Coordinates of C-alpha atoms in Angstrom, one line a residue:
X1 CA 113.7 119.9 95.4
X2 CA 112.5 119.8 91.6
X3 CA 111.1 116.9 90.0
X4 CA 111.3 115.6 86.9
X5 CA 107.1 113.9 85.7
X6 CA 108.8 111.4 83.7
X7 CA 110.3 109.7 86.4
X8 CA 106.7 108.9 88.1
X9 CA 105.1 108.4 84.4
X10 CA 103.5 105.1 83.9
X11 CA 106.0 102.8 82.2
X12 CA 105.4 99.3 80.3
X13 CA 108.0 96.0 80.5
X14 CA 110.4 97.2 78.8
X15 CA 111.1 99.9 81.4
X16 CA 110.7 98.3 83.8
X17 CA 113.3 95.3 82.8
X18 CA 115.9 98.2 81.7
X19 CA 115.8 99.5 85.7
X20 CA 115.9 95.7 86.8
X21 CA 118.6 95.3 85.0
X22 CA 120.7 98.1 86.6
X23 CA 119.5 96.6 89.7
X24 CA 121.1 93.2 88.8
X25 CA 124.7 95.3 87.8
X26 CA 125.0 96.7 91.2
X27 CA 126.0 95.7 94.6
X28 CA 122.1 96.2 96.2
X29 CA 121.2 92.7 94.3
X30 CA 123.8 90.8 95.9
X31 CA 123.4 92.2 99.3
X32 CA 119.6 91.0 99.2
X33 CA 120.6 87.6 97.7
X34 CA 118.3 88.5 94.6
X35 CA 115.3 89.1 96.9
X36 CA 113.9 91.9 94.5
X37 CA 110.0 90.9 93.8
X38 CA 107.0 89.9 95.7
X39 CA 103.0 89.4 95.1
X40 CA 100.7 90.5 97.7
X41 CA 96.6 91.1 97.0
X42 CA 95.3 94.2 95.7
X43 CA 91.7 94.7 97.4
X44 CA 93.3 96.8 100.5
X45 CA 95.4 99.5 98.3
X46 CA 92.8 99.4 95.7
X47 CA 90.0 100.6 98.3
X48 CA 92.9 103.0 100.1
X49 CA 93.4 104.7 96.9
X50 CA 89.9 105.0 96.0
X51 CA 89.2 106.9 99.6
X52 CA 89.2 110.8 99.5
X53 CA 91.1 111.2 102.9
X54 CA 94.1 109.6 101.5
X55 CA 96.8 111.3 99.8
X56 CA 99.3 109.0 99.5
X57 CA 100.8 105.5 99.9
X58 CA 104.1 105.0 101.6
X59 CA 106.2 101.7 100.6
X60 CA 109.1 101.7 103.5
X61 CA 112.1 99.6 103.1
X62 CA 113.0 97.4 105.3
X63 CA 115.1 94.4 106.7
X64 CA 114.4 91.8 109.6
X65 CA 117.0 91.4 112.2
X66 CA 118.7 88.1 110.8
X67 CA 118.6 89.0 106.6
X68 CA 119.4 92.0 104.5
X69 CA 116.5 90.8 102.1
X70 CA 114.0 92.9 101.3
X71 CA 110.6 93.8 103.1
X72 CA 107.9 96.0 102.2
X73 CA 106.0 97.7 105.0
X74 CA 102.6 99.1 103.4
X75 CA 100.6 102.5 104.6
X76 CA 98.4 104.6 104.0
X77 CA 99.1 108.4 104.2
X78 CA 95.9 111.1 105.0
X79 CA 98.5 114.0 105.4
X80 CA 98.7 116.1 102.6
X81 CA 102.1 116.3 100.9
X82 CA 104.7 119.2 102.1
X83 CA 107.1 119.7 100.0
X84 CA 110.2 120.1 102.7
X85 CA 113.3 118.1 103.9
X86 CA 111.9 118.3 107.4
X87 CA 108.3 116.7 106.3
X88 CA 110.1 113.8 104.3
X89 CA 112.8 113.4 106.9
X90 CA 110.2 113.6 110.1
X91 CA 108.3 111.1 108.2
X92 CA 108.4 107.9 110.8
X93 CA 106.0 104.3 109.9
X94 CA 102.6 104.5 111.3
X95 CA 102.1 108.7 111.1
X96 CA 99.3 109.3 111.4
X97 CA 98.3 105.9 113.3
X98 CA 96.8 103.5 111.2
X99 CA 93.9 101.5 113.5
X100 CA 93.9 98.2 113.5
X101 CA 96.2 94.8 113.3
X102 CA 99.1 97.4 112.3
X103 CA 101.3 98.3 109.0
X104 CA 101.2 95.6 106.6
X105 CA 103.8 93.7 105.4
X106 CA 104.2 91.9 102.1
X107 CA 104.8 88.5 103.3
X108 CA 105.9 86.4 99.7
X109 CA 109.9 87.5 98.8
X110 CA 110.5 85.9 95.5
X111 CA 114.4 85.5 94.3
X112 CA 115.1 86.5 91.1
X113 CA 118.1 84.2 89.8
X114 CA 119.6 86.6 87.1
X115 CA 123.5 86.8 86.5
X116 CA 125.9 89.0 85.7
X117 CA 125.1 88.0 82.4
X118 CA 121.6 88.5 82.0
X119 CA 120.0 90.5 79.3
X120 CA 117.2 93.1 79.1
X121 CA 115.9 90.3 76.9
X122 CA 116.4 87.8 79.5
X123 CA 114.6 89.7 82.2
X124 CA 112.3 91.1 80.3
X125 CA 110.6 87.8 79.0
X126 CA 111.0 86.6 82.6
X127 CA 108.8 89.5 83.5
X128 CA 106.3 89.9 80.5
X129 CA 106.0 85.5 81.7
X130 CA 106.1 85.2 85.4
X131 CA 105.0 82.1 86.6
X132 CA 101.2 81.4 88.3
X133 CA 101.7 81.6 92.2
X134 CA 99.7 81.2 94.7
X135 CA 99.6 84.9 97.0
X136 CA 99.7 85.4 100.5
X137 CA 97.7 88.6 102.1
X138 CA 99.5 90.5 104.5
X139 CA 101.3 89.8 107.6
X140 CA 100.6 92.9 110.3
X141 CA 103.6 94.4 112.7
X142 CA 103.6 97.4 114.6
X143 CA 105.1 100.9 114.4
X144 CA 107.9 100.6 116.3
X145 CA 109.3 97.0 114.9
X146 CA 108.4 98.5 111.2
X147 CA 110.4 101.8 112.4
X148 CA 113.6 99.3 113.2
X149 CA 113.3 97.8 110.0
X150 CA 113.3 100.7 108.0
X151 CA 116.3 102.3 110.4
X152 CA 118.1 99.1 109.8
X153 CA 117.6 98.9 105.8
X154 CA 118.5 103.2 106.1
X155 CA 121.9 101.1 107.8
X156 CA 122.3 98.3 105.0
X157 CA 122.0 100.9 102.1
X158 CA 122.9 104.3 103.2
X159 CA 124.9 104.9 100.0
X160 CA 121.7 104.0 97.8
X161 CA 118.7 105.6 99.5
X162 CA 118.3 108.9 101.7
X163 CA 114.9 107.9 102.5
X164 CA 113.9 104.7 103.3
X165 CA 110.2 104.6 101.1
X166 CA 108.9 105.1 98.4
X167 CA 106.0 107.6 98.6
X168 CA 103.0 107.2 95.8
X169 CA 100.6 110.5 95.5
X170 CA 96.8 109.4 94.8
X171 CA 95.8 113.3 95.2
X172 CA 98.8 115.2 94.4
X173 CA 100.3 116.6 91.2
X174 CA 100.4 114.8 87.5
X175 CA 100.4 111.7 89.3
X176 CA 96.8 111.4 91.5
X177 CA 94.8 109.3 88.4
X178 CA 97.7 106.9 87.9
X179 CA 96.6 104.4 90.7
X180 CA 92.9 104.9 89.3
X181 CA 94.4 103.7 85.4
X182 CA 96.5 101.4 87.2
X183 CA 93.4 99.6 88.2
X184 CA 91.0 100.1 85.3
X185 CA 93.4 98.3 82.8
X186 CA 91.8 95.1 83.7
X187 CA 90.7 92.3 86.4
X188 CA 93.4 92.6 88.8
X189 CA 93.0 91.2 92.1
X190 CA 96.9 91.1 93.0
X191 CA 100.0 93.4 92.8
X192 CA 103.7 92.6 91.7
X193 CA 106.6 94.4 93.1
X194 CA 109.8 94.6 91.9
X195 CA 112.7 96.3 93.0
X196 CA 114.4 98.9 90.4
X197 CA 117.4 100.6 90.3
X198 CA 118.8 103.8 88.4
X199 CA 122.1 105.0 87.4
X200 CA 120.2 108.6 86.4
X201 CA 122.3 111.2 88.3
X202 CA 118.8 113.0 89.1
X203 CA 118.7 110.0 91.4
X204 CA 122.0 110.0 93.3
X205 CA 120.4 110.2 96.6
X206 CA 117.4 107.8 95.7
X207 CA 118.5 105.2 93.3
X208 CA 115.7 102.1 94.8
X209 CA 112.8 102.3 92.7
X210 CA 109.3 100.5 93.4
X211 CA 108.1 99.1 90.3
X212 CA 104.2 97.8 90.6
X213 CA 102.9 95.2 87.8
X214 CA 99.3 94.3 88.0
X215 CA 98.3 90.5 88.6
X216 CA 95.7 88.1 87.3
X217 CA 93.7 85.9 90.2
X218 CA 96.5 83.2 89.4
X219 CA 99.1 85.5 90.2
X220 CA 100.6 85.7 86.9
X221 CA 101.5 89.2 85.4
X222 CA 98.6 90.8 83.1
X223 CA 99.4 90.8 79.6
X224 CA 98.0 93.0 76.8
X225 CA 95.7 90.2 75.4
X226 CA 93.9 90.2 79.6
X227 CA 93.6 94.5 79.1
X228 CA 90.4 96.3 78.3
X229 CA 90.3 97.9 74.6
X230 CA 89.8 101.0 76.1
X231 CA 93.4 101.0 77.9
X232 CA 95.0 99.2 75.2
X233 CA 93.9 101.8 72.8
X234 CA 95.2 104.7 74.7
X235 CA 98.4 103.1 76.2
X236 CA 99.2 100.0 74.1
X237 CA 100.9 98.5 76.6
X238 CA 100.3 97.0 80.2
X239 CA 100.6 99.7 82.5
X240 CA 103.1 99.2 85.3
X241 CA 103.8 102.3 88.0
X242 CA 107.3 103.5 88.8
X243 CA 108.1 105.9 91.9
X244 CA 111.8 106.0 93.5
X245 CA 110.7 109.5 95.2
X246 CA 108.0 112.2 96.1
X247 CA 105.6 114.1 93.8
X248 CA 106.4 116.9 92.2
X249 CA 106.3 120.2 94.0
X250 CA 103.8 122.9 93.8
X251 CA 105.1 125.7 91.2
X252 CA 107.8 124.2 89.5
X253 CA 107.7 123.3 85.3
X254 CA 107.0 120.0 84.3

């Protein structure tokens, strides 16, 4: 299973709109009624990532009983990496147990109203602009409902997805300082999500993308002018974070 680095590279939002955009040509955006974003605070995955017995967050995909719209089930992963089908396959919500209230779910789903004739333009500014809102933390299920959920979205969108996450390294490979960038850009106490799509054939098995946008205390997207000089200098751009599928495995080119 080789990887391709660019696909997990930091991107700005322009990228970002491009892969929204193929989201809002396909059939995946009208099956989840446009349900493709959400905000949820920062502080918990900011102190998960900062912990040296994590290696990974795991973003599963899922769907209530009643809605095909979109819900993100949060965790924490303190397994190292394998780089096998049976590893990513045998990968189930809650492994290794997570202590407390249970996995966390993003509770605000925001609809996105684009069209059929929406623009990179159009989505773009929508992005680079989002509104102030007000954020909700997390709700908490446990392991087994979160396991439905992710069986039942596996269900929904068995032609887009093989696996039903989105896995983020924070040790592992080219991508282990991103998170740590991600959160030195600037004051950012909240995290956008967006749901991305790509037409790549590299991703025919693993077309939903997780797209993360960092957020002022207002809830509002950061913009260059809210970035430190030191990240502006070296990335000119806000930095958003992409992944659609596992790091990169040991031994192969970049």
């Amino acid at each position: 299973m080789d990887f391709n680095e660019k696909f997990i590279e930091p991107i700005g939002y322009s990228q970002a709109a491009e892969y929204l955009l193929e989201f809002v040509n396909c059939s995946v955006f009208v099956q989840m009624d446009g349900h493709i974003s959400g905000v949820f605070r920062a502080k918990q995955l900011q102190e998960w990532v900062g912990k040296e017995d994590v290696n990974g967050i795991l973003f599963w995909f899922c769907n209530s009983s009643s809605s095909q719209k979109p819900i993100l089930a949060i965790q924490k992963i303190k397994e190292e990496y394998q780089n096998n089908s049976a590893w990513l396959t045998g990968l189930m919500p809650n492994r290794p147990p997570v202590h407390g209230r249970g996995l966390r779910i993003v509770k605000d789903l925001i609809r996105k109203n684009y069209s059929s004739e929406s623009s990179k333009a159009d989505i773009l500014n929508d992005i680079e602009n989002e509104p102030p809102i007000n954020p909700q933390n997390f709700d908490y299920r446990d392991s087994r409902n979160v396991n439905e959920m992710r069986n039942r979205f596996r269900s929904n969108f068995s032609s887009h997805v093989d696996y039903p996450f989105a896995y983020f390294s924070t040790k592992y490979g080219k991508g282990s300082p991103y998170f740590r960038q991600f959160f030195d850009q600037g004051d950012i106490s909240h995290i956008r999500y967006y749901l991305g799509y790509s037409n790549d054939d590299f991703f025919s098995g693993q077309r939903i993308r997780i797209i993360l946008a960092p957020c002022k205390a207002d809830g509002s997207n950061l913009k260059k002018e809210d970035c430190l000089v030191e990240h502006i200098e070296k990335f000119n751009d806000v930095m958003l974070l992409q992944y659609s599928w596992p790091p990169k495995p040991t031994g192969t080119d970049e």
